[in-house]
Amino acid sequence: MNRPGVWYAALDKPSFNPPDAVFAPVWTALFLMIAVAGFRTFEAEPRGTTMRLWALQMILNFAWSPIFFSLHRMDVALGVIVALFAVILAFVWRQWANDRLAAALFIPYAGWVGFATLLNISLLRLN
């Protein structure tokens, strides 16, 4: 499994590290918004660039956890999350003119991934 576990619990953490209980509800809400944005994008342009950006962010999102939690490669995970953040921003930028709701649904996601990027950087530096 790609859960935090004992390894993550033993890491030195920055003062702004949220409690573990925060992650599940935040990700649940974000994945609902990601799904709605993906559905709207697929309905409008199933083979378009914006749909490909949506698919790429999903691949990067799902790649981060095993790299970080299972392989313990915070450095590689940092590269993945920076790429994820860039793809999220590209999705918002491309969708803004076509479907503002789909774009807006990605804004909290961008904020959370930006925060997670800072957390990844801090964990890498502290450990």
JSON list of C-alpha atoms in Angstrom, two decimals:
[
{"chain": "A", "resi": 1, "resn": "MET", "atom": "CA", "xyz": [0.00, 0.00, 0.00]},
{"chain": "A", "resi": 2, "resn": "ASN", "atom": "CA", "xyz": [1.04, 3.58, -0.53]},
{"chain": "A", "resi": 3, "resn": "ARG", "atom": "CA", "xyz": [0.07, 4.85, 2.88]},
{"chain": "A", "resi": 4, "resn": "PRO", "atom": "CA", "xyz": [2.25, 7.02, 5.08]},
{"chain": "A", "resi": 5, "resn": "GLY", "atom": "CA", "xyz": [2.97, 4.31, 7.66]},
{"chain": "A", "resi": 6, "resn": "VAL", "atom": "CA", "xyz": [5.87, 4.00, 10.08]},
{"chain": "A", "resi": 7, "resn": "TRP", "atom": "CA", "xyz": [8.47, 5.51, 7.73]},
{"chain": "A", "resi": 8, "resn": "TYR", "atom": "CA", "xyz": [6.47, 8.73, 7.31]},
{"chain": "A", "resi": 9, "resn": "ALA", "atom": "CA", "xyz": [5.63, 8.91, 11.01]},
{"chain": "A", "resi": 10, "resn": "ALA", "atom": "CA", "xyz": [9.35, 8.84, 11.86]},
{"chain": "A", "resi": 11, "resn": "LEU", "atom": "CA", "xyz": [10.26, 11.75, 9.57]},
{"chain": "A", "resi": 12, "resn": "ASP", "atom": "CA", "xyz": [11.04, 15.20, 10.92]},
{"chain": "A", "resi": 13, "resn": "LYS", "atom": "CA", "xyz": [8.16, 17.39, 9.82]},
{"chain": "A", "resi": 14, "resn": "PRO", "atom": "CA", "xyz": [7.80, 21.13, 9.35]},
{"chain": "A", "resi": 15, "resn": "SER", "atom": "CA", "xyz": [5.60, 23.10, 11.74]},
{"chain": "A", "resi": 16, "resn": "PHE", "atom": "CA", "xyz": [2.92, 23.55, 9.04]},
{"chain": "A", "resi": 17, "resn": "ASN", "atom": "CA", "xyz": [2.47, 19.80, 8.46]},
{"chain": "A", "resi": 18, "resn": "PRO", "atom": "CA", "xyz": [-1.27, 19.12, 8.80]},
{"chain": "A", "resi": 19, "resn": "PRO", "atom": "CA", "xyz": [-2.59, 16.35, 11.02]},
{"chain": "A", "resi": 20, "resn": "ASP", "atom": "CA", "xyz": [-3.00, 13.00, 9.24]},
{"chain": "A", "resi": 21, "resn": "ALA", "atom": "CA", "xyz": [-6.80, 13.21, 9.63]},
{"chain": "A", "resi": 22, "resn": "VAL", "atom": "CA", "xyz": [-6.91, 16.20, 7.23]},
{"chain": "A", "resi": 23, "resn": "PHE", "atom": "CA", "xyz": [-5.67, 14.35, 4.17]},
{"chain": "A", "resi": 24, "resn": "ALA", "atom": "CA", "xyz": [-8.55, 11.92, 3.51]},
{"chain": "A", "resi": 25, "resn": "PRO", "atom": "CA", "xyz": [-11.39, 14.48, 3.57]},
{"chain": "A", "resi": 26, "resn": "VAL", "atom": "CA", "xyz": [-9.40, 16.98, 1.51]},
{"chain": "A", "resi": 27, "resn": "TRP", "atom": "CA", "xyz": [-8.51, 14.41, -1.15]},
{"chain": "A", "resi": 28, "resn": "THR", "atom": "CA", "xyz": [-12.08, 13.10, -1.23]},
{"chain": "A", "resi": 29, "resn": "ALA", "atom": "CA", "xyz": [-13.42, 16.57, -2.01]},
{"chain": "A", "resi": 30, "resn": "LEU", "atom": "CA", "xyz": [-10.65, 17.26, -4.51]},
{"chain": "A", "resi": 31, "resn": "PHE", "atom": "CA", "xyz": [-11.18, 13.97, -6.37]},
{"chain": "A", "resi": 32, "resn": "LEU", "atom": "CA", "xyz": [-14.88, 14.75, -6.69]},
{"chain": "A", "resi": 33, "resn": "MET", "atom": "CA", "xyz": [-14.02, 18.12, -8.24]},
{"chain": "A", "resi": 34, "resn": "ILE", "atom": "CA", "xyz": [-11.37, 16.53, -10.47]},
{"chain": "A", "resi": 35, "resn": "ALA", "atom": "CA", "xyz": [-13.93, 13.96, -11.65]},
{"chain": "A", "resi": 36, "resn": "VAL", "atom": "CA", "xyz": [-16.56, 16.58, -12.47]},
{"chain": "A", "resi": 37, "resn": "ALA", "atom": "CA", "xyz": [-13.99, 18.68, -14.35]},
{"chain": "A", "resi": 38, "resn": "GLY", "atom": "CA", "xyz": [-12.84, 15.57, -16.22]},
{"chain": "A", "resi": 39, "resn": "PHE", "atom": "CA", "xyz": [-16.38, 14.59, -17.15]},
{"chain": "A", "resi": 40, "resn": "ARG", "atom": "CA", "xyz": [-17.16, 18.09, -18.43]},
{"chain": "A", "resi": 41, "resn": "THR", "atom": "CA", "xyz": [-13.92, 18.17, -20.39]},
{"chain": "A", "resi": 42, "resn": "PHE", "atom": "CA", "xyz": [-14.51, 14.73, -21.88]},
{"chain": "A", "resi": 43, "resn": "GLU", "atom": "CA", "xyz": [-18.05, 15.63, -22.90]},
{"chain": "A", "resi": 44, "resn": "ALA", "atom": "CA", "xyz": [-16.84, 18.75, -24.72]},
{"chain": "A", "resi": 45, "resn": "GLU", "atom": "CA", "xyz": [-13.65, 17.45, -26.31]},
{"chain": "A", "resi": 46, "resn": "PRO", "atom": "CA", "xyz": [-12.80, 13.80, -25.58]},
{"chain": "A", "resi": 47, "resn": "ARG", "atom": "CA", "xyz": [-9.58, 13.76, -27.62]},
{"chain": "A", "resi": 48, "resn": "GLY", "atom": "CA", "xyz": [-8.50, 17.36, -27.18]},
{"chain": "A", "resi": 49, "resn": "THR", "atom": "CA", "xyz": [-5.43, 18.84, -25.57]},
{"chain": "A", "resi": 50, "resn": "THR", "atom": "CA", "xyz": [-7.30, 19.79, -22.41]},
{"chain": "A", "resi": 51, "resn": "MET", "atom": "CA", "xyz": [-8.50, 16.21, -21.94]},
{"chain": "A", "resi": 52, "resn": "ARG", "atom": "CA", "xyz": [-4.95, 15.00, -22.40]},
{"chain": "A", "resi": 53, "resn": "LEU", "atom": "CA", "xyz": [-3.82, 17.46, -19.72]},
{"chain": "A", "resi": 54, "resn": "TRP", "atom": "CA", "xyz": [-6.54, 16.09, -17.44]},
{"chain": "A", "resi": 55, "resn": "ALA", "atom": "CA", "xyz": [-5.33, 12.53, -18.05]},
{"chain": "A", "resi": 56, "resn": "LEU", "atom": "CA", "xyz": [-1.68, 13.51, -17.52]},
{"chain": "A", "resi": 57, "resn": "GLN", "atom": "CA", "xyz": [-2.43, 15.13, -14.17]},
{"chain": "A", "resi": 58, "resn": "MET", "atom": "CA", "xyz": [-4.16, 11.91, -13.09]},
{"chain": "A", "resi": 59, "resn": "ILE", "atom": "CA", "xyz": [-1.10, 9.85, -14.05]},
{"chain": "A", "resi": 60, "resn": "LEU", "atom": "CA", "xyz": [1.21, 12.21, -12.17]},
{"chain": "A", "resi": 61, "resn": "ASN", "atom": "CA", "xyz": [-1.13, 12.34, -9.19]},
{"chain": "A", "resi": 62, "resn": "PHE", "atom": "CA", "xyz": [-1.27, 8.55, -8.91]},
{"chain": "A", "resi": 63, "resn": "ALA", "atom": "CA", "xyz": [2.49, 8.24, -9.46]},
{"chain": "A", "resi": 64, "resn": "TRP", "atom": "CA", "xyz": [3.41, 10.52, -6.56]},
{"chain": "A", "resi": 65, "resn": "SER", "atom": "CA", "xyz": [2.21, 8.33, -3.66]},
{"chain": "A", "resi": 66, "resn": "PRO", "atom": "CA", "xyz": [4.12, 5.14, -4.49]},
{"chain": "A", "resi": 67, "resn": "ILE", "atom": "CA", "xyz": [7.25, 7.13, -5.28]},
{"chain": "A", "resi": 68, "resn": "PHE", "atom": "CA", "xyz": [7.06, 9.03, -2.00]},
{"chain": "A", "resi": 69, "resn": "PHE", "atom": "CA", "xyz": [5.55, 6.52, 0.45]},
{"chain": "A", "resi": 70, "resn": "SER", "atom": "CA", "xyz": [6.66, 3.14, -0.96]},
{"chain": "A", "resi": 71, "resn": "LEU", "atom": "CA", "xyz": [9.99, 3.94, -2.60]},
{"chain": "A", "resi": 72, "resn": "HIS", "atom": "CA", "xyz": [10.83, 6.69, -0.05]},
{"chain": "A", "resi": 73, "resn": "ARG", "atom": "CA", "xyz": [12.16, 8.83, -2.91]},
{"chain": "A", "resi": 74, "resn": "MET", "atom": "CA", "xyz": [11.25, 12.31, -1.76]},
{"chain": "A", "resi": 75, "resn": "ASP", "atom": "CA", "xyz": [13.57, 13.80, -4.39]},
{"chain": "A", "resi": 76, "resn": "VAL", "atom": "CA", "xyz": [11.91, 12.01, -7.32]},
{"chain": "A", "resi": 77, "resn": "ALA", "atom": "CA", "xyz": [8.48, 12.68, -5.80]},
{"chain": "A", "resi": 78, "resn": "LEU", "atom": "CA", "xyz": [9.35, 16.38, -5.75]},
{"chain": "A", "resi": 79, "resn": "GLY", "atom": "CA", "xyz": [9.94, 16.31, -9.51]},
{"chain": "A", "resi": 80, "resn": "VAL", "atom": "CA", "xyz": [6.63, 14.53, -10.01]},
{"chain": "A", "resi": 81, "resn": "ILE", "atom": "CA", "xyz": [4.66, 16.97, -7.87]},
{"chain": "A", "resi": 82, "resn": "VAL", "atom": "CA", "xyz": [6.23, 20.01, -9.55]},
{"chain": "A", "resi": 83, "resn": "ALA", "atom": "CA", "xyz": [5.22, 18.54, -12.92]},
{"chain": "A", "resi": 84, "resn": "LEU", "atom": "CA", "xyz": [1.74, 17.83, -11.53]},
{"chain": "A", "resi": 85, "resn": "PHE", "atom": "CA", "xyz": [1.38, 21.43, -10.37]},
{"chain": "A", "resi": 86, "resn": "ALA", "atom": "CA", "xyz": [2.43, 22.70, -13.80]},
{"chain": "A", "resi": 87, "resn": "VAL", "atom": "CA", "xyz": [-0.05, 20.43, -15.58]},
{"chain": "A", "resi": 88, "resn": "ILE", "atom": "CA", "xyz": [-2.87, 21.51, -13.24]},
{"chain": "A", "resi": 89, "resn": "LEU", "atom": "CA", "xyz": [-2.11, 25.16, -14.02]},
{"chain": "A", "resi": 90, "resn": "ALA", "atom": "CA", "xyz": [-1.99, 24.38, -17.74]},
{"chain": "A", "resi": 91, "resn": "PHE", "atom": "CA", "xyz": [-5.40, 22.68, -17.47]},
{"chain": "A", "resi": 92, "resn": "VAL", "atom": "CA", "xyz": [-6.88, 25.73, -15.73]},
{"chain": "A", "resi": 93, "resn": "TRP", "atom": "CA", "xyz": [-5.35, 28.08, -18.30]},
{"chain": "A", "resi": 94, "resn": "ARG", "atom": "CA", "xyz": [-6.62, 26.05, -21.29]},
{"chain": "A", "resi": 95, "resn": "GLN", "atom": "CA", "xyz": [-10.08, 25.45, -19.82]},
{"chain": "A", "resi": 96, "resn": "TRP", "atom": "CA", "xyz": [-10.73, 28.99, -18.64]},
{"chain": "A", "resi": 97, "resn": "ALA", "atom": "CA", "xyz": [-12.01, 30.19, -22.03]},
{"chain": "A", "resi": 98, "resn": "ASN", "atom": "CA", "xyz": [-13.99, 27.01, -22.78]},
{"chain": "A", "resi": 99, "resn": "ASP", "atom": "CA", "xyz": [-15.46, 25.89, -19.46]},
{"chain": "A", "resi": 100, "resn": "ARG", "atom": "CA", "xyz": [-14.90, 28.15, -16.48]},
{"chain": "A", "resi": 101, "resn": "LEU", "atom": "CA", "xyz": [-16.59, 25.75, -14.09]},
{"chain": "A", "resi": 102, "resn": "ALA", "atom": "CA", "xyz": [-14.20, 22.93, -15.01]},
{"chain": "A", "resi": 103, "resn": "ALA", "atom": "CA", "xyz": [-11.29, 25.35, -14.70]},
{"chain": "A", "resi": 104, "resn": "ALA", "atom": "CA", "xyz": [-12.55, 26.70, -11.37]},
{"chain": "A", "resi": 105, "resn": "LEU", "atom": "CA", "xyz": [-12.92, 23.18, -9.98]},
{"chain": "A", "resi": 106, "resn": "PHE", "atom": "CA", "xyz": [-9.17, 22.78, -10.43]},
{"chain": "A", "resi": 107, "resn": "ILE", "atom": "CA", "xyz": [-8.24, 25.93, -8.49]},
{"chain": "A", "resi": 108, "resn": "PRO", "atom": "CA", "xyz": [-8.56, 24.35, -5.00]},
{"chain": "A", "resi": 109, "resn": "TYR", "atom": "CA", "xyz": [-6.62, 21.37, -6.39]},
{"chain": "A", "resi": 110, "resn": "ALA", "atom": "CA", "xyz": [-3.85, 23.71, -7.55]},
{"chain": "A", "resi": 111, "resn": "GLY", "atom": "CA", "xyz": [-3.79, 25.30, -4.10]},
{"chain": "A", "resi": 112, "resn": "TRP", "atom": "CA", "xyz": [-3.55, 21.95, -2.33]},
{"chain": "A", "resi": 113, "resn": "VAL", "atom": "CA", "xyz": [-0.87, 20.62, -4.68]},
{"chain": "A", "resi": 114, "resn": "GLY", "atom": "CA", "xyz": [1.07, 23.88, -4.28]},
{"chain": "A", "resi": 115, "resn": "PHE", "atom": "CA", "xyz": [0.91, 23.37, -0.51]},
{"chain": "A", "resi": 116, "resn": "ALA", "atom": "CA", "xyz": [1.88, 19.71, -0.89]},
{"chain": "A", "resi": 117, "resn": "THR", "atom": "CA", "xyz": [4.85, 20.78, -3.02]},
{"chain": "A", "resi": 118, "resn": "LEU", "atom": "CA", "xyz": [6.07, 23.04, -0.19]},
{"chain": "A", "resi": 119, "resn": "LEU", "atom": "CA", "xyz": [5.55, 20.17, 2.23]},
{"chain": "A", "resi": 120, "resn": "ASN", "atom": "CA", "xyz": [7.53, 17.80, -0.03]},
{"chain": "A", "resi": 121, "resn": "ILE", "atom": "CA", "xyz": [10.38, 20.35, -0.25]},
{"chain": "A", "resi": 122, "resn": "SER", "atom": "CA", "xyz": [10.38, 20.81, 3.53]},
{"chain": "A", "resi": 123, "resn": "LEU", "atom": "CA", "xyz": [10.37, 17.07, 4.23]},
{"chain": "A", "resi": 124, "resn": "LEU", "atom": "CA", "xyz": [13.22, 16.58, 1.80]},
{"chain": "A", "resi": 125, "resn": "ARG", "atom": "CA", "xyz": [15.26, 19.32, 3.47]},
{"chain": "A", "resi": 126, "resn": "LEU", "atom": "CA", "xyz": [14.54, 18.12, 7.02]},
{"chain": "A", "resi": 127, "resn": "ASN", "atom": "CA", "xyz": [15.32, 14.49, 6.31]}
]
